Coordinates of C-alpha atoms in Angstrom, one line a residue:
Chain K
M1233 CA 61.4 166.8 74.9
Q1234 CA 59.3 165.6 77.7
K1235 CA 59.2 167.8 80.8
L1236 CA 60.4 166.1 83.9
E1237 CA 57.1 167.0 85.7
D1238 CA 55.3 164.9 83.0
S1239 CA 57.3 161.8 84.1
L1240 CA 55.6 161.6 87.5
R1241 CA 53.8 158.4 88.2
Y1242 CA 51.9 157.6 91.4
R1243 CA 51.2 154.4 93.2
T1244 CA 49.1 153.8 96.3
L1245 CA 51.1 152.8 99.3
G1246 CA 49.1 149.8 100.4
K1247 CA 46.4 150.4 103.0
T1248 CA 47.8 153.8 103.9
G1249 CA 46.1 155.2 100.8
M1250 CA 49.0 157.6 100.3
K1251 CA 49.4 158.3 96.6
V1252 CA 53.2 158.4 96.4
T1253 CA 55.4 159.0 93.4
S1254 CA 56.9 155.7 92.3
V1255 CA 60.3 157.3 92.7
A1256 CA 60.7 158.9 96.0
F1257 CA 63.7 160.4 97.7
G1258 CA 66.1 158.7 100.1
C1259 CA 67.7 161.7 101.9
M1260 CA 70.4 159.7 103.8
I1261 CA 73.5 161.0 102.1
T1262 CA 72.1 164.2 100.6
S1263 CA 74.3 167.1 101.6
D1264 CA 72.6 170.1 100.1
A1265 CA 69.0 171.1 100.8
S1266 CA 68.6 172.5 97.3
V1267 CA 68.4 169.0 95.8
I1268 CA 65.5 168.1 98.1
E1269 CA 63.7 171.5 97.4
R1270 CA 64.1 170.9 93.7
A1271 CA 62.7 167.4 94.0
A1272 CA 59.7 168.6 95.9
D1273 CA 59.0 171.3 93.3
L1274 CA 59.3 168.7 90.5
G1275 CA 56.5 166.8 92.3
I1276 CA 58.4 164.0 94.2
N1277 CA 56.2 163.7 97.2
Y1278 CA 57.8 161.2 99.6
F1279 CA 61.0 161.9 101.5
D1280 CA 62.7 159.4 103.8
T1281 CA 65.2 160.1 106.6
A1282 CA 66.1 158.6 110.0
R1283 CA 67.1 159.8 113.4
V1284 CA 70.5 158.3 113.1
Y1285 CA 71.5 159.8 109.7
Q1286 CA 74.4 162.2 110.1
G1287 CA 73.8 162.3 113.8
G1288 CA 70.5 164.0 113.4
N1289 CA 71.8 166.6 111.0
N1290 CA 70.0 164.9 108.1
E1291 CA 66.6 165.4 109.7
R1292 CA 67.5 169.0 110.3
M1293 CA 68.3 169.6 106.7
V1294 CA 65.2 167.7 105.4
G1295 CA 63.0 169.6 107.7
A1296 CA 64.4 172.9 106.6
A1297 CA 64.1 172.0 103.0
L1298 CA 60.5 170.9 103.2
K1299 CA 59.2 173.3 105.8
S1300 CA 57.3 175.5 103.3
R1301 CA 56.1 172.4 101.5
R1302 CA 55.0 170.2 104.4
Q1303 CA 51.4 169.9 103.4
K1304 CA 52.3 168.7 99.9
V1305 CA 54.7 166.0 100.9
Y1306 CA 55.0 162.8 102.9
I1307 CA 57.9 162.4 105.3
S1308 CA 59.1 159.3 107.0
T1309 CA 61.7 158.8 109.7
K1310 CA 63.0 155.9 111.7
S1311 CA 64.1 155.0 115.2
G1312 CA 66.6 152.4 116.2
G1313 CA 65.5 152.6 119.8
R1314 CA 65.3 149.2 121.5
T1315 CA 62.8 150.1 124.2
K1316 CA 59.5 151.9 124.1
E1317 CA 60.9 154.8 126.0
A1318 CA 64.0 155.1 123.8
A1319 CA 61.9 155.0 120.6
L1320 CA 59.4 157.5 121.8
T1321 CA 62.2 159.9 122.9
D1322 CA 63.7 159.5 119.4
L1323 CA 60.4 160.3 117.8
D1324 CA 60.0 163.5 119.8
T1325 CA 63.5 164.5 118.9
S1326 CA 62.8 163.7 115.2
L1327 CA 59.7 165.8 115.2
R1328 CA 61.5 168.7 116.8
T1329 CA 64.4 168.4 114.5
L1330 CA 62.2 168.1 111.4
G1331 CA 60.1 171.0 112.5
T1332 CA 56.8 169.2 112.1
D1333 CA 54.0 168.0 114.3
Y1334 CA 53.8 164.5 112.7
V1335 CA 55.5 162.2 110.3
D1336 CA 53.6 160.2 107.8
I1337 CA 55.4 156.9 108.4
W1338 CA 57.5 156.0 111.4
Y1339 CA 59.7 153.0 110.9
L1340 CA 61.4 150.8 113.4
H1341 CA 64.8 150.9 112.0
G1342 CA 66.8 147.9 110.7
K1343 CA 65.0 144.8 111.8
T1344 CA 66.4 141.5 110.8
H1345 CA 64.7 138.9 112.9
A1346 CA 61.1 138.2 113.9
S1347 CA 62.3 138.5 117.5
D1348 CA 63.4 142.2 116.8
L1349 CA 59.7 143.1 116.4
V1350 CA 59.1 143.2 120.2
P1351 CA 55.8 144.1 121.7
E1352 CA 57.0 147.3 123.4
L1353 CA 58.2 148.8 120.1
L1354 CA 54.8 148.0 118.6
E1355 CA 53.2 149.6 121.6
A1356 CA 55.4 152.7 121.1
Q1357 CA 54.0 153.0 117.5
E1358 CA 50.5 152.6 118.8
I1359 CA 51.0 155.4 121.4
A1360 CA 52.5 157.6 118.8
K1361 CA 49.6 157.0 116.4
K1362 CA 47.1 157.8 119.1
A1363 CA 49.0 161.0 120.0
G1364 CA 48.8 162.0 116.3
K1365 CA 52.6 162.1 116.0
I1366 CA 52.7 159.5 113.3
R1367 CA 50.1 158.5 110.7
F1368 CA 51.4 155.0 109.8
A1369 CA 53.7 152.4 111.4
G1370 CA 56.4 150.5 109.6
F1371 CA 59.7 148.8 109.9
S1372 CA 62.8 148.7 107.8
T1373 CA 64.8 145.6 106.9
H1374 CA 68.1 145.0 105.1
G1375 CA 68.3 141.2 105.6
G1376 CA 66.6 138.2 107.2
F1377 CA 63.7 138.8 104.9
E1378 CA 62.4 135.2 105.2
D1379 CA 62.1 135.6 108.9
V1380 CA 61.2 139.2 109.6
I1381 CA 58.8 140.0 106.8
P1382 CA 56.4 137.1 107.4
A1383 CA 56.5 137.9 111.1
G1384 CA 55.7 141.5 110.3
I1385 CA 52.7 140.5 108.2
A1386 CA 51.4 138.1 110.9
L1387 CA 51.4 140.8 113.5
K1388 CA 48.8 142.7 111.6
H1389 CA 50.3 145.9 113.0
F1390 CA 52.4 147.4 110.2
D1391 CA 51.1 149.6 107.5
V1392 CA 54.4 149.8 105.5
I1393 CA 57.6 147.8 105.1
L1394 CA 60.8 149.4 103.8
T1395 CA 63.0 146.7 102.4
S1396 CA 66.2 146.3 100.5
Y1397 CA 65.3 145.2 97.0
N1398 CA 67.5 145.3 93.9
F1399 CA 68.4 143.4 90.8
T1400 CA 71.1 141.2 92.5
M1401 CA 68.3 139.6 94.6
G1402 CA 66.4 138.3 91.6
S1403 CA 63.1 136.8 92.6
S1404 CA 64.3 135.5 95.9
I1405 CA 61.9 137.5 98.0
D1406 CA 59.1 138.1 95.6
K1407 CA 56.8 135.5 97.2
I1408 CA 57.3 137.2 100.6
L1409 CA 56.7 140.6 99.2
D1410 CA 53.5 139.3 97.4
D1411 CA 52.3 138.1 100.8
A1412 CA 52.9 141.5 102.3
K1413 CA 51.1 143.1 99.4
A1414 CA 48.1 140.8 99.8
A1415 CA 47.9 141.8 103.4
G1416 CA 47.6 145.4 102.4
I1417 CA 51.0 146.4 103.5
G1418 CA 52.7 149.2 101.5
L1419 CA 56.1 148.2 100.1
V1420 CA 58.9 150.7 99.8
A1421 CA 62.2 149.6 98.2
M1422 CA 65.6 150.8 99.3
K1423 CA 69.2 149.9 98.3
V1424 CA 67.8 149.8 94.8
M1425 CA 71.2 150.5 93.4
A1426 CA 73.4 148.9 96.1
G1427 CA 74.3 145.4 95.3
G1428 CA 76.8 145.5 92.5
F1429 CA 77.3 149.2 92.7
R1430 CA 78.4 149.2 96.3
T1431 CA 82.1 149.5 95.5
A1432 CA 81.6 152.1 92.7
K1433 CA 82.4 155.4 94.3
A1434 CA 81.7 158.7 92.7
G1435 CA 84.8 160.0 90.9
T1436 CA 86.1 156.5 90.1
R1437 CA 86.4 155.1 86.7
Q1438 CA 84.0 152.3 87.5
Y1439 CA 81.4 154.8 88.7
D1440 CA 81.8 156.8 85.6
V1441 CA 81.5 153.8 83.3
L1442 CA 78.3 152.6 85.1
K1443 CA 76.9 156.1 85.0
R1444 CA 77.6 156.6 81.4
D1445 CA 76.2 153.3 80.4
G1446 CA 73.0 154.1 82.3
A1447 CA 73.3 151.1 84.7
F1448 CA 72.2 153.1 87.7
L1449 CA 69.0 154.0 85.9
S1450 CA 68.5 150.4 84.8
A1451 CA 68.8 149.2 88.4
L1452 CA 66.0 151.6 89.4
K1453 CA 63.8 150.6 86.4
W1454 CA 64.3 147.0 87.4
V1455 CA 62.7 147.7 90.8
L1456 CA 59.9 149.8 89.3
R1457 CA 59.1 147.2 86.7
T1458 CA 57.1 145.2 89.3
P1459 CA 53.8 146.6 90.7
R1460 CA 54.6 144.8 94.0
I1461 CA 56.8 147.7 94.9
D1462 CA 54.8 150.9 95.6
T1463 CA 57.8 153.3 95.6
A1464 CA 61.5 153.3 95.7
I1465 CA 63.8 155.7 97.6
P1466 CA 67.1 155.9 95.9
S1467 CA 69.7 158.1 97.6
M1468 CA 70.4 161.3 95.6
T1469 CA 73.1 163.8 96.2
D1470 CA 72.8 166.0 93.2
S1471 CA 70.3 167.4 90.7
D1472 CA 71.6 165.3 87.8
Q1473 CA 70.8 162.1 89.7
L1474 CA 67.4 163.5 90.6
D1475 CA 66.6 164.3 86.9
Q1476 CA 67.7 160.9 85.8
N1477 CA 65.8 159.0 88.5
V1478 CA 62.6 161.0 87.7
T1479 CA 62.7 159.6 84.2
A1480 CA 62.7 156.1 85.5
M1481 CA 59.0 156.5 86.4
T1482 CA 58.0 156.5 82.7
S1483 CA 60.8 154.4 81.2
Q1484 CA 60.1 150.8 80.4
Y1485 CA 62.5 148.2 81.7
G1486 CA 63.8 146.6 78.5
S1487 CA 66.4 144.4 76.9
T1488 CA 69.1 147.1 77.1
D1489 CA 68.6 147.4 80.8
E1490 CA 68.7 143.7 81.1
K1491 CA 72.0 143.5 79.3
L1492 CA 73.5 146.2 81.4
L1493 CA 72.5 144.6 84.7
A1494 CA 73.5 141.2 83.5
A1495 CA 77.0 142.5 82.8
Q1496 CA 77.1 144.0 86.3
L1497 CA 76.0 140.7 87.7
R1498 CA 78.7 138.9 85.8
H1499 CA 81.2 141.2 87.4
V1500 CA 80.1 140.6 91.0
G1501 CA 78.0 137.4 90.6
P1502 CA 80.5 134.6 91.1
L1503 CA 82.0 136.3 94.2
V1504 CA 79.4 137.9 96.2
C1505 CA 76.9 136.0 98.4
R1506 CA 73.4 137.5 98.1
G1507 CA 72.4 136.0 101.4
C1508 CA 69.4 134.1 100.0
G1509 CA 70.1 131.1 102.2
G1510 CA 69.6 128.7 99.3
C1511 CA 72.9 126.9 100.1
E1512 CA 72.4 126.5 103.8
G1513 CA 71.9 123.0 105.1
V1514 CA 72.9 121.5 101.7
C1515 CA 76.5 120.6 102.4
S1516 CA 76.8 117.0 103.4
K1517 CA 79.6 117.9 105.8
G1518 CA 77.5 120.6 107.5
L1519 CA 79.6 123.6 106.4
P1520 CA 78.1 127.1 106.8
T1521 CA 78.7 127.7 103.1
S1522 CA 77.5 131.3 102.8
D1523 CA 79.7 132.3 105.8
L1524 CA 82.7 130.7 104.1
V1525 CA 82.0 132.5 100.9
R1526 CA 82.0 135.7 102.8
F1527 CA 85.2 134.9 104.7
A1528 CA 87.0 134.4 101.3
M1529 CA 85.5 137.7 100.2
Y1530 CA 87.1 139.5 103.1
A1531 CA 90.6 138.4 102.0
D1532 CA 90.2 138.5 98.2
G1533 CA 87.8 141.4 97.9
Y1534 CA 88.9 143.7 100.6
G1535 CA 92.4 142.7 101.5
Q1536 CA 91.2 141.8 105.0
F1537 CA 93.0 138.4 105.3
A1538 CA 93.2 138.7 109.1
L1539 CA 89.5 139.3 109.4
G1540 CA 88.7 136.3 107.2
R1541 CA 91.0 134.1 109.1
E1542 CA 89.6 135.3 112.4
R1543 CA 86.1 134.4 111.4
F1544 CA 87.2 131.1 110.0
L1545 CA 88.9 130.2 113.2
E1546 CA 85.7 130.8 115.1
L1547 CA 84.2 127.8 113.3
P1548 CA 84.0 124.5 115.2
D1549 CA 87.0 122.2 114.8
E1550 CA 85.1 119.6 112.8
Q1551 CA 84.0 122.3 110.2
R1552 CA 87.5 123.8 110.0
A1553 CA 88.9 120.3 109.2
V1554 CA 86.6 119.8 106.2
R1555 CA 88.1 120.2 102.7
C1556 CA 85.8 120.4 99.6
S1557 CA 88.3 118.2 97.8
D1558 CA 87.3 115.3 100.1
C1559 CA 84.0 115.1 98.2
S1560 CA 83.8 113.8 94.7
T1561 CA 80.5 115.7 94.0
C1562 CA 78.8 118.6 95.5
P1563 CA 75.0 119.2 95.6
I1564 CA 75.3 123.0 96.1
R1565 CA 74.0 125.0 93.1
C1566 CA 73.7 128.7 93.9
P1567 CA 70.6 130.2 92.3
N1568 CA 72.5 133.5 91.9
G1569 CA 75.5 132.0 90.1
V1570 CA 78.0 132.3 93.0
D1571 CA 80.7 129.7 92.6
V1572 CA 80.1 128.4 96.1
V1573 CA 82.4 125.4 95.9
G1574 CA 85.2 127.4 94.5
R1575 CA 84.8 130.1 97.1
V1576 CA 84.5 127.7 100.0
A1577 CA 87.6 125.9 98.8
R1578 CA 89.4 129.2 98.5
A1579 CA 88.5 130.0 102.2
Q1580 CA 89.9 126.5 103.2
E1581 CA 93.0 127.2 101.2
L1582 CA 93.6 130.6 102.7
F1583 CA 92.7 130.0 106.3
G1584 CA 92.7 126.2 106.9
Chain G
M485 CA 86.2 176.6 118.9
K486 CA 89.4 178.5 118.3
L487 CA 91.2 175.2 117.9
E488 CA 89.2 174.7 114.7
F489 CA 90.9 177.6 113.1
A490 CA 94.3 177.7 114.7
F491 CA 97.3 176.7 112.6
A492 CA 95.5 174.6 110.1
I493 CA 98.6 173.5 108.4
C494 CA 97.9 170.1 106.8
A495 CA 97.4 170.0 103.1
F496 CA 94.0 170.0 101.6
C497 CA 94.1 166.4 100.9
A498 CA 97.2 165.3 102.7
P499 CA 97.8 161.6 102.5
A500 CA 97.4 159.7 105.8
A501 CA 100.4 158.9 107.8
I502 CA 100.7 155.1 108.2
A503 CA 99.4 154.2 111.6
A504 CA 98.6 150.9 113.2
A505 CA 94.9 150.2 113.4
P506 CA 94.0 151.0 117.0
A507 CA 91.6 148.6 118.8
P508 CA 89.2 150.0 121.4
S509 CA 89.6 148.6 124.8
C510 CA 87.3 148.7 127.8
S511 CA 90.3 148.6 130.2
L512 CA 91.2 152.1 129.1
V513 CA 89.1 153.4 132.0
P514 CA 89.2 151.7 135.4
G515 CA 86.1 149.8 136.5
W516 CA 85.0 148.9 133.0
A517 CA 85.1 145.5 131.5
Q518 CA 84.4 144.1 128.1
E519 CA 81.1 142.4 127.5
G520 CA 80.9 139.9 124.7
P521 CA 83.4 139.4 121.8
A522 CA 85.1 142.2 120.0
R523 CA 83.8 142.9 116.5
S524 CA 85.3 144.2 113.3
Y525 CA 83.7 145.2 110.0
V526 CA 84.9 146.1 106.5
P527 CA 82.8 147.9 103.8
D528 CA 80.9 144.9 102.7
T529 CA 80.0 143.8 106.2
L530 CA 79.3 147.1 107.8
F531 CA 75.7 146.6 106.8
D532 CA 75.6 143.6 109.1
Y533 CA 76.3 145.9 112.0
M534 CA 74.5 149.1 111.2
D535 CA 71.7 148.3 108.9
G536 CA 70.4 151.5 107.6
N537 CA 73.4 153.8 108.4
A538 CA 76.3 152.1 106.6
E539 CA 76.1 154.4 103.6
G540 CA 76.8 157.3 105.8
Y541 CA 80.2 155.8 106.5
L542 CA 80.9 154.4 103.1
I543 CA 80.5 157.8 101.5
Y544 CA 83.4 159.0 103.7
E545 CA 85.6 156.1 102.4
F546 CA 85.2 153.8 105.3
V547 CA 88.0 151.2 105.5
R548 CA 87.3 149.1 108.6
M549 CA 85.8 149.3 112.1
N550 CA 86.8 147.7 115.4
G551 CA 84.4 147.7 118.3
V552 CA 83.7 146.4 121.7
N553 CA 80.9 146.7 124.3
C554 CA 82.0 147.8 127.7
K555 CA 80.1 147.4 131.0
K556 CA 80.3 148.8 134.5
G557 CA 77.5 147.9 136.8
G558 CA 74.3 148.8 135.0
D559 CA 76.0 151.1 132.5
T560 CA 77.1 150.0 129.0
I561 CA 79.2 151.8 126.4
V562 CA 79.3 150.8 122.7
F563 CA 82.8 151.7 121.7
D564 CA 83.7 151.8 118.0
V565 CA 86.8 153.0 116.1
S566 CA 86.4 153.4 112.4
E567 CA 89.3 153.8 110.0
M568 CA 88.7 156.1 107.0
S569 CA 90.9 156.5 104.0
T570 CA 92.5 159.8 105.1
P571 CA 92.5 162.1 108.1
E572 CA 90.4 164.5 106.0
M573 CA 87.7 161.8 105.6
A574 CA 87.8 161.1 109.3
W575 CA 87.3 164.7 110.1
G576 CA 84.6 164.8 107.4
I577 CA 82.5 162.0 109.0
F578 CA 83.0 163.6 112.4
A579 CA 81.8 167.0 111.1
S580 CA 78.7 165.4 109.5
N581 CA 77.8 163.7 112.9
R582 CA 78.5 166.6 115.3
D583 CA 75.7 168.6 116.7
P584 CA 76.2 172.2 115.5
R585 CA 74.5 173.5 118.6
L586 CA 77.0 172.0 121.0
P587 CA 80.6 173.0 121.8
L588 CA 83.5 171.1 120.6
E589 CA 86.0 169.2 122.8
K590 CA 89.8 169.5 122.4
V591 CA 90.3 165.9 121.7
G592 CA 92.3 164.7 118.7
T593 CA 91.5 166.8 115.6
S594 CA 88.1 167.6 117.1
G595 CA 85.6 166.0 119.4
Q596 CA 82.2 166.5 120.9
I597 CA 80.1 165.1 123.8
L598 CA 76.5 164.7 122.9
T599 CA 73.6 163.3 124.7
R600 CA 74.9 159.9 126.0
R601 CA 77.3 159.9 123.1
A602 CA 80.9 161.1 122.4
I603 CA 82.7 161.3 119.1
F604 CA 86.1 162.5 117.9
A605 CA 88.4 162.3 115.0
K606 CA 92.2 161.9 115.1
G607 CA 94.4 161.0 112.2
K608 CA 92.4 158.8 109.9
Y609 CA 90.2 157.4 112.7
F610 CA 86.7 158.3 113.8
V611 CA 85.8 157.2 117.3
E612 CA 82.3 156.8 118.7
L613 CA 81.1 156.0 122.2
A614 CA 77.5 155.5 122.9
G615 CA 76.5 155.2 126.5
N616 CA 73.5 153.6 128.1
P617 CA 73.2 155.5 130.3
A618 CA 77.0 156.2 131.1
S619 CA 77.9 159.6 132.4
D620 CA 79.6 162.3 130.4
A621 CA 82.6 161.9 132.7
D622 CA 82.9 158.2 131.7
L623 CA 82.5 159.1 128.0
R624 CA 85.2 161.8 128.3
A625 CA 87.5 159.5 130.1
F626 CA 87.3 157.0 127.3
M627 CA 87.8 159.7 124.7
L628 CA 90.9 161.0 126.3
A629 CA 92.4 157.6 126.9
M630 CA 91.6 156.4 123.4
E631 CA 93.1 159.6 121.9
K632 CA 96.5 158.7 123.3
R633 CA 96.4 155.3 121.6
I634 CA 95.8 156.7 118.2
D635 CA 98.7 157.9 116.0
G636 CA 98.2 160.5 113.4
P637 CA 97.9 164.2 112.7
T638 CA 95.6 166.4 114.7
E639 CA 95.6 169.4 112.3
L640 CA 92.4 170.4 110.7
P641 CA 92.2 170.4 106.9
A642 CA 93.8 173.6 105.7
A643 CA 90.8 174.6 103.6
I644 CA 88.8 175.2 106.7
G645 CA 90.9 178.1 107.6
W646 CA 90.5 179.7 104.1
F647 CA 86.8 180.6 104.7
P648 CA 86.6 184.3 105.7
E649 CA 85.5 184.4 109.3
E650 CA 83.2 187.4 109.2
K651 CA 79.6 186.3 109.7
L652 CA 80.7 182.7 109.3
D653 CA 78.7 180.0 111.2
K654 CA 81.8 178.0 112.2
S655 CA 79.8 175.0 113.3
S656 CA 78.5 174.7 109.7
I657 CA 81.8 173.9 108.1
R658 CA 81.8 170.4 106.7
L659 CA 83.4 168.1 104.2
V660 CA 80.8 167.3 101.5
P661 CA 81.8 163.9 100.2
E662 CA 79.8 164.0 97.0
S663 CA 78.1 166.8 95.0
V664 CA 78.9 170.1 96.7
L665 CA 75.9 172.4 96.6
G666 CA 74.0 169.5 95.1
L667 CA 76.0 169.9 91.8
S668 CA 77.5 166.7 90.3
Q669 CA 80.3 168.8 88.8
L670 CA 81.6 169.7 92.2
K671 CA 82.6 166.3 93.3
R672 CA 83.9 166.8 96.8
G673 CA 84.9 169.7 98.9
F674 CA 84.3 171.9 101.9
A675 CA 81.2 173.9 102.5
A676 CA 80.3 176.6 105.0
S677 CA 77.3 178.7 105.8
Y678 CA 77.2 182.4 106.4
D679 CA 74.2 184.5 107.6
F680 CA 74.1 185.8 104.0
G681 CA 74.7 182.6 102.0
K682 CA 77.0 179.6 101.7
A683 CA 80.5 179.2 100.4
F684 CA 82.5 176.2 99.1
I685 CA 86.0 175.2 98.2
V686 CA 86.8 172.2 96.0
K687 CA 90.2 171.0 95.0
E688 CA 90.5 169.3 91.6
Q689 CA 93.5 167.2 90.6
S690 CA 95.0 170.0 88.4
A691 CA 94.3 173.4 87.0
D692 CA 93.3 171.8 83.7
S693 CA 90.7 169.6 85.4
A694 CA 89.4 172.5 87.4
A695 CA 89.1 174.5 84.2
A696 CA 87.1 171.7 82.7
V697 CA 84.7 171.8 85.6
M698 CA 84.3 175.5 85.1
N699 CA 83.3 174.8 81.6
K700 CA 80.7 172.3 82.8
L701 CA 79.4 174.9 85.2
R702 CA 79.0 177.4 82.4
Q703 CA 77.0 174.8 80.5
R704 CA 74.9 173.9 83.6
F705 CA 74.0 177.6 84.2
S706 CA 73.5 178.8 80.7
G707 CA 72.8 182.4 81.6
A708 CA 76.1 182.7 83.5
T709 CA 78.2 185.8 82.7
P710 CA 82.0 186.1 83.2
V711 CA 83.3 188.2 86.1
K712 CA 86.8 189.0 87.2
V713 CA 87.8 186.9 90.1
A714 CA 91.1 184.8 90.3
D715 CA 91.9 182.9 87.1
E716 CA 88.3 182.8 85.8
A717 CA 84.9 183.2 87.3
I718 CA 81.2 183.2 86.4
Q719 CA 78.2 184.8 88.0
A720 CA 74.7 183.3 87.7
T721 CA 71.3 183.1 89.4
D722 CA 69.5 179.9 90.0
K723 CA 66.0 179.1 91.5
Y724 CA 67.5 176.9 94.2
L725 CA 71.0 178.2 94.6
G726 CA 70.1 181.9 94.4
R727 CA 72.8 184.5 93.4
M728 CA 76.1 182.7 92.8
V729 CA 79.7 183.3 91.8
F730 CA 82.0 180.4 91.0
F731 CA 85.7 180.9 90.5
R732 CA 88.8 179.0 89.7
K733 CA 92.2 179.6 91.2
G734 CA 94.7 177.1 89.9
P735 CA 93.3 173.6 90.8
F736 CA 90.9 175.1 93.3
L737 CA 87.2 176.0 92.7
G738 CA 85.4 178.2 95.1
G739 CA 82.5 180.5 95.4
Y740 CA 79.3 181.6 97.1
A741 CA 75.7 180.7 96.5
D742 CA 72.4 181.8 98.0
V743 CA 73.9 185.3 98.5
A744 CA 71.4 187.6 100.1
E745 CA 70.5 191.0 98.7
G746 CA 72.8 193.7 99.9
Q747 CA 75.8 191.5 99.6
D748 CA 77.9 191.5 96.4
P749 CA 78.8 187.9 95.5
V750 CA 81.7 189.0 93.4
V751 CA 83.3 190.8 96.3
L752 CA 82.7 187.9 98.5
A753 CA 84.2 185.5 96.0
A754 CA 87.3 187.7 95.5
T755 CA 87.8 187.7 99.3
L756 CA 87.6 184.0 99.5
A757 CA 89.9 183.5 96.4
A758 CA 92.5 185.8 98.0
R759 CA 92.7 183.4 101.0
I760 CA 93.4 180.4 98.9
P761 CA 97.1 179.9 98.4

């Protein structure tokens, strides 16, 4: 049987030159430092946290767990500060809480629009670099990829981008990621198991089935199958998850994985909008179709009828009056297999 | 702090009392007015609001959030009320977000004023106020006013009172929503730190399922030896969890890990077991 340590594989994180394990560690929901310590001892060498996680308690735990290993590992954290002063104050707090003089990567947290990458935050990262408090500058993004990632590339400021990337997204942002890669920007993937697994909670039957079938591992292998991603940071709460995820570094993504993920996509695919924007501007009546798909999801998926109706009623009168049945044909074809017309009609039926 | 341990009478996992979802309001405190529209989020859309931190809510069984922004002169307060599945989960997310170095406030089940931020839990609701800059007095005024609008129990989860108090770091007690001690076998429970180690209490659905977990733990720690504590118990040593004793008492699992030399983990575990009803 192969030792876990033999499963380690390294990739270079863009122009940073950092040799990171292709599976790194997202510490966000980790509760016990022993899992982080064990990961570091196994050879995982990149750990990600953020100022906001658990009100700062996450940084405290990560710092304590890695204190004696600081020279052997890379640590990143993030600030959601909206001004230079707020971000730099966050950074100082992070360093103090982590118990370190510097972080390897400091991300601007959760940027969705090009306009979020404001000059004063970039300046904050420059100041922090010059002060030796950070080695590299990055930003994280969970959406709006088509807008924020090209803008981030064009600024020629960022060393690393931390982005959502999982099998439910297909190839929708591959071109953008390739552009970032070509610019020398290191790419870190997060939410690698989110997508279809978002509703599967530990302890539930669905979770157990997915875990038993190995779908979680398949989702991670899907991300690692492409060299455009330098490392992934799945969240891990226990040693079993850690052991499983480590094996993803040397496991080939194959037909079994494909079948498992296809089954999961069939489960969520027709209902859940992936936010690719492919249907926007296509409706001849001018409907914001992805929004309407989501409004229907509020009612059908989460029992939040009132919320769905509230959002629907915020639409302009002329959009609320439209019925899909008014058209004999519809040009919308979702590249991700969402039944857009059916879901929009469902929203009209429920809320109109 | 005494409030934390006084008369913790609610059940370990008491079901939530049915309560109307409370909406935050800027008019709760004179001089403040709402700026912009109210907002609401459910699990699938929480990512739209708090990119990068949503999982921290989802893991505590987040149900929905209502929020508003309030303004008074140059001060703003972001005011959010999150509904979790149970009061236990609401306290759990509160405990994970509180600063262990700061005192607690007697608001709802428990509350805290942090730097430009106030949080509290009451019933199955978790309330957050983020000021910019907003004084502590304003944050406290909103806390107290909002607390009156929320129905629901204010008792702490009973299990918190079961941890022996000697050398206990009371600010360390928390609800671990997944993988207590980093062990997948211990799905959810309470954990506490002592100056000589750490303790936990997990409730399984039945004595049988708890016994099944004990068997898994025996397999996980193959060198474990049986010891006499409660219904059944094992003692083991692990590179990362140190000296450990895990026991079962009916549907409850408990124990100590990382026990320092000079302390007997079996004695500690027996003391903890005796406090579990």
